[in-house]
Coordinates of C-alpha atoms in Angstrom, one line a residue:
X16 CA 12.5 22.1 -13.8
X17 CA 15.1 19.4 -14.6
X18 CA 18.2 18.8 -16.6
X19 CA 17.0 15.3 -17.4
X20 CA 13.8 16.0 -19.2
X21 CA 12.1 19.2 -20.7
X22 CA 10.4 21.4 -18.1
X23 CA 6.6 21.6 -18.2
X24 CA 3.5 21.6 -16.1
X25 CA 0.7 19.2 -15.2
X26 CA -2.9 19.8 -14.2
X27 CA -4.2 17.7 -11.3
X28 CA -7.6 17.1 -9.7
X29 CA -8.8 15.2 -6.6
X30 CA -12.3 14.0 -5.7
X31 CA -13.2 12.7 -2.3
X32 CA -16.6 11.0 -1.7
X33 CA -18.8 11.0 1.4
X34 CA -18.6 7.3 2.5
X35 CA -16.8 7.2 5.8
X36 CA -15.6 4.2 7.9
X37 CA -13.5 6.4 10.1
X38 CA -13.4 10.1 11.1
X39 CA -10.2 10.7 9.1
X40 CA -11.0 9.0 5.9
X41 CA -13.7 9.2 3.2
X42 CA -14.3 7.2 0.0
X43 CA -14.1 7.0 -2.9
X44 CA -11.0 9.0 -3.7
X45 CA -10.1 9.8 -7.3
X46 CA -6.8 11.5 -8.0
X47 CA -5.5 12.3 -11.5
X48 CA -3.1 14.6 -13.3
X49 CA -2.5 15.2 -17.0
X50 CA 0.0 17.2 -19.0
X51 CA -0.4 19.2 -22.3
X52 CA 0.6 16.1 -24.3
X53 CA -2.3 14.0 -22.9
X54 CA -0.1 11.8 -20.7
X55 CA -2.3 10.8 -17.8
X56 CA -1.8 9.3 -14.3
X57 CA -5.0 8.2 -12.4
X58 CA -5.6 6.6 -9.0
X59 CA -9.0 5.3 -7.7
X60 CA -9.3 4.2 -4.1
X61 CA -12.5 2.8 -2.6
X62 CA -13.4 1.0 0.5
X63 CA -16.5 -1.1 0.1
X64 CA -16.7 -2.2 3.8
X65 CA -14.8 -1.6 7.0
X66 CA -12.6 -4.6 6.1
X67 CA -12.2 -4.4 2.2
X68 CA -10.3 -1.7 0.4
X69 CA -9.4 -1.6 -3.3
X70 CA -7.1 0.5 -5.5
X71 CA -6.7 1.0 -9.2
X72 CA -3.8 2.8 -10.8
X73 CA -3.4 3.5 -14.5
X74 CA -0.8 5.4 -16.5
X75 CA -1.2 6.5 -20.1
X76 CA 1.8 7.7 -22.1
X77 CA 1.7 8.7 -25.8
X78 CA -1.8 7.5 -26.1
X79 CA -0.9 4.0 -25.0
X80 CA -1.6 2.1 -21.7
X81 CA 1.8 1.9 -20.1
X82 CA 1.0 0.6 -16.7
X83 CA -2.1 -0.8 -14.9
X84 CA -2.3 -2.0 -11.2
X85 CA -5.2 -3.4 -9.3
X86 CA -5.0 -4.3 -5.6
X87 CA -7.4 -5.5 -2.9
X88 CA -6.8 -5.5 0.8
X89 CA -8.6 -7.3 3.6
X90 CA -8.1 -6.3 7.2
X91 CA -9.1 -8.7 9.9
X92 CA -9.1 -8.4 13.7
X93 CA -5.4 -9.3 14.0
X94 CA -4.2 -9.8 10.4
X95 CA -4.2 -8.3 7.0
X96 CA -4.1 -9.9 3.6
X97 CA -3.7 -8.3 0.1
X98 CA -3.4 -9.2 -3.6
X99 CA -1.9 -7.0 -6.2
X100 CA -1.9 -7.5 -10.0
X101 CA 0.4 -5.4 -12.2
X102 CA 0.0 -5.1 -16.0
X103 CA -2.3 -8.2 -16.3
X104 CA -2.8 -9.5 -19.8
X105 CA -5.0 -12.6 -19.8
X106 CA -4.9 -13.0 -23.6
X107 CA -1.1 -13.3 -23.8
X108 CA -0.7 -14.8 -20.3
X109 CA 1.6 -12.2 -18.9
X110 CA 1.7 -10.0 -15.8
X111 CA 2.7 -9.8 -12.2
X112 CA 0.8 -11.0 -9.1
X113 CA 1.8 -10.3 -5.6
X114 CA 0.1 -11.8 -2.4
X115 CA 0.9 -10.6 1.1
X116 CA -0.1 -11.8 4.6
X117 CA 0.7 -10.0 7.9
X118 CA -0.2 -11.6 11.3
X119 CA -0.2 -9.8 14.6
X120 CA 1.6 -12.1 17.0
X121 CA 1.7 -9.8 20.0
X122 CA 0.8 -6.1 20.6
X123 CA 4.3 -5.2 19.4
X124 CA 5.4 -8.0 17.0
X125 CA 3.9 -8.8 13.6
X126 CA 5.2 -11.4 11.1
X127 CA 4.2 -11.9 7.5
X128 CA 5.1 -13.5 4.1
X129 CA 5.0 -12.4 0.5
X130 CA 4.8 -14.3 -2.8
X131 CA 5.6 -12.6 -6.1
X132 CA 4.8 -14.4 -9.4
X133 CA 5.6 -13.1 -12.8
X134 CA 4.8 -14.5 -16.2
X135 CA 5.6 -13.3 -19.7
X136 CA 7.8 -13.9 -22.8
X137 CA 10.4 -11.5 -21.4
X138 CA 10.9 -13.5 -18.3
X139 CA 13.6 -16.2 -18.5
X140 CA 11.9 -19.6 -18.6
X141 CA 8.5 -18.0 -19.1
X142 CA 7.8 -17.5 -15.4
X143 CA 9.4 -16.9 -12.1
X144 CA 8.5 -16.6 -8.4
X145 CA 10.1 -15.0 -5.4
X146 CA 9.1 -15.8 -1.8
X147 CA 10.1 -13.5 1.1
X148 CA 9.5 -13.3 4.9
X149 CA 9.1 -10.1 6.9
X150 CA 8.6 -8.9 10.5
X151 CA 7.9 -5.7 12.3
X152 CA 8.4 -4.7 15.9
X153 CA 6.9 -1.6 17.3
X154 CA 8.0 0.2 20.4
X155 CA 6.6 3.3 22.2
X156 CA 8.1 5.8 19.8
X157 CA 10.1 3.7 17.4
X158 CA 9.6 0.9 14.9
X159 CA 11.9 -1.7 13.2
X160 CA 11.0 -3.8 10.2
X161 CA 12.9 -6.3 8.0
X162 CA 12.3 -8.3 4.8
X163 CA 14.3 -11.3 3.6
X164 CA 14.0 -12.9 0.2
X165 CA 16.1 -16.2 0.4
X166 CA 15.7 -17.2 -3.3
X167 CA 16.7 -13.6 -4.5
X168 CA 19.4 -13.1 -1.9
X169 CA 17.9 -9.8 -0.8
X170 CA 17.7 -8.2 2.6
X171 CA 15.8 -5.0 3.4
X172 CA 15.7 -3.4 6.9
X173 CA 14.2 -0.2 8.2
X174 CA 14.3 1.7 11.5
X175 CA 12.1 4.7 12.3
X176 CA 12.0 6.8 15.5
X177 CA 10.1 9.8 16.7
X178 CA 12.8 11.9 18.4
X179 CA 10.3 14.5 19.8
X180 CA 7.1 16.2 18.9
X181 CA 8.6 17.9 15.9
X182 CA 11.4 15.6 14.6
X183 CA 11.2 12.1 13.0
X184 CA 14.2 10.2 11.7
X185 CA 14.5 7.0 9.7
X186 CA 17.2 4.8 8.2
X187 CA 16.8 2.2 5.4
X188 CA 19.3 -0.5 4.4
X189 CA 18.8 -2.6 1.2
X190 CA 21.3 -5.3 0.4
X191 CA 21.6 -7.7 -2.6
X192 CA 23.8 -10.7 -1.8
X193 CA 23.9 -11.7 -5.4
X194 CA 25.3 -8.4 -6.7
X195 CA 27.3 -7.7 -3.5
X196 CA 25.8 -4.2 -3.3
X197 CA 24.2 -2.3 -0.5
X198 CA 22.4 1.1 -0.3
X199 CA 21.8 2.9 2.9
X200 CA 19.3 5.9 3.1
X201 CA 18.8 8.3 5.9
X202 CA 15.8 10.6 6.1
X203 CA 14.1 13.0 8.5
X204 CA 11.0 15.1 8.9
X205 CA 10.7 18.2 10.9
X206 CA 7.3 19.8 11.6
X207 CA 6.5 23.3 12.8
X208 CA 2.8 23.2 13.7
X209 CA 2.7 26.9 14.7
X210 CA 4.1 27.9 11.3
X211 CA 2.0 25.3 9.4
X212 CA 5.4 24.2 7.9
X213 CA 6.8 20.7 7.2
X214 CA 10.3 19.8 5.9
X215 CA 11.5 16.4 4.7
X216 CA 14.9 15.5 3.5
X217 CA 16.9 12.3 2.7
X218 CA 20.3 11.2 1.4
X219 CA 21.8 7.9 0.5
X220 CA 25.2 6.2 -0.1
X221 CA 24.9 6.7 -3.8
X222 CA 25.2 10.5 -3.2
X223 CA 21.5 11.1 -4.0
X224 CA 19.9 13.8 -1.9
X225 CA 16.3 15.1 -1.9
X226 CA 14.1 17.5 0.0
X227 CA 10.5 18.6 0.2
X228 CA 9.1 21.7 1.8
X229 CA 5.3 22.1 2.5
X230 CA 3.6 25.3 3.8
X231 CA -0.1 25.4 4.5
X232 CA -1.5 28.8 3.4
X233 CA -4.2 29.1 6.1
X234 CA -7.0 30.2 6.2
X235 CA -7.0 29.4 2.4
X236 CA -7.3 25.7 1.5
X237 CA -4.0 25.7 -0.3
X238 CA -0.6 24.1 0.4
X239 CA 2.6 25.5 -1.2
X240 CA 5.2 22.8 -2.1
X241 CA 8.8 23.1 -3.1
X242 CA 11.0 20.0 -3.9
X243 CA 14.5 19.4 -5.1
X244 CA 16.5 16.3 -6.0
X245 CA 20.1 15.8 -6.9
X246 CA 22.2 12.9 -8.1
X247 CA 25.8 13.9 -8.0
X248 CA 27.1 10.7 -9.6
X249 CA 24.7 11.0 -12.6
X250 CA 24.8 14.8 -12.7
X251 CA 21.0 14.8 -12.6
X252 CA 19.1 17.6 -10.9
X253 CA 15.3 18.3 -10.5
X254 CA 13.5 21.2 -8.9
X255 CA 9.7 21.6 -8.6
X256 CA 7.1 24.0 -7.3
X257 CA 3.5 23.1 -6.7
X258 CA 0.3 24.3 -5.2
X259 CA -2.1 21.7 -3.7
X260 CA -5.8 22.4 -3.1
X261 CA -7.7 20.8 -0.2

């Protein structure tokens, strides 16, 4: 339910294949949902080898292809590389391409770079590119990561820590030097394994708050989900109830 858009329902389905490269994952994975109007969201994830994984995302709205994304990841012994294409249109020479590389320097430190290139008639000058640098440091029960885009004047930083066996907390700071604006988000996750219950919540400096509650209905293969979101500045509120199978 929402005061932003009409309430409704969606039908979703998930298929998981039998190809396994680790005990916790199986491929291919096909996830889709559709509403009574025929609007469709689809995700296809497949891992061809122990090193190569691909993902395809499509969104159809009002009988038109609204968004398409194709990505490929390669995982080496101490590095990862990925390429992502968004809404590619080779006939009209438009779309977005993002390439990323992350190198493990030590057991705790990893450094990487990202290059985003966009081309299209709606882009000033016909095309643009943004280069950014990033790093991640991992401790025993905490992790800090940062991303800096010098040409765009953007800084992004995250900190996560596992407080105990049940509680995880995190904080995110995103700053734009060009617009002189910053947004800080604080979130947490609290798990109750004996009750098969998980609760997640977050709030930011724009007075947006959100929360999700998940309850596994064992021994049945169902998970009951409740979610809520509120934006006080925009007077926008959403509430949802779901039942996941699997």
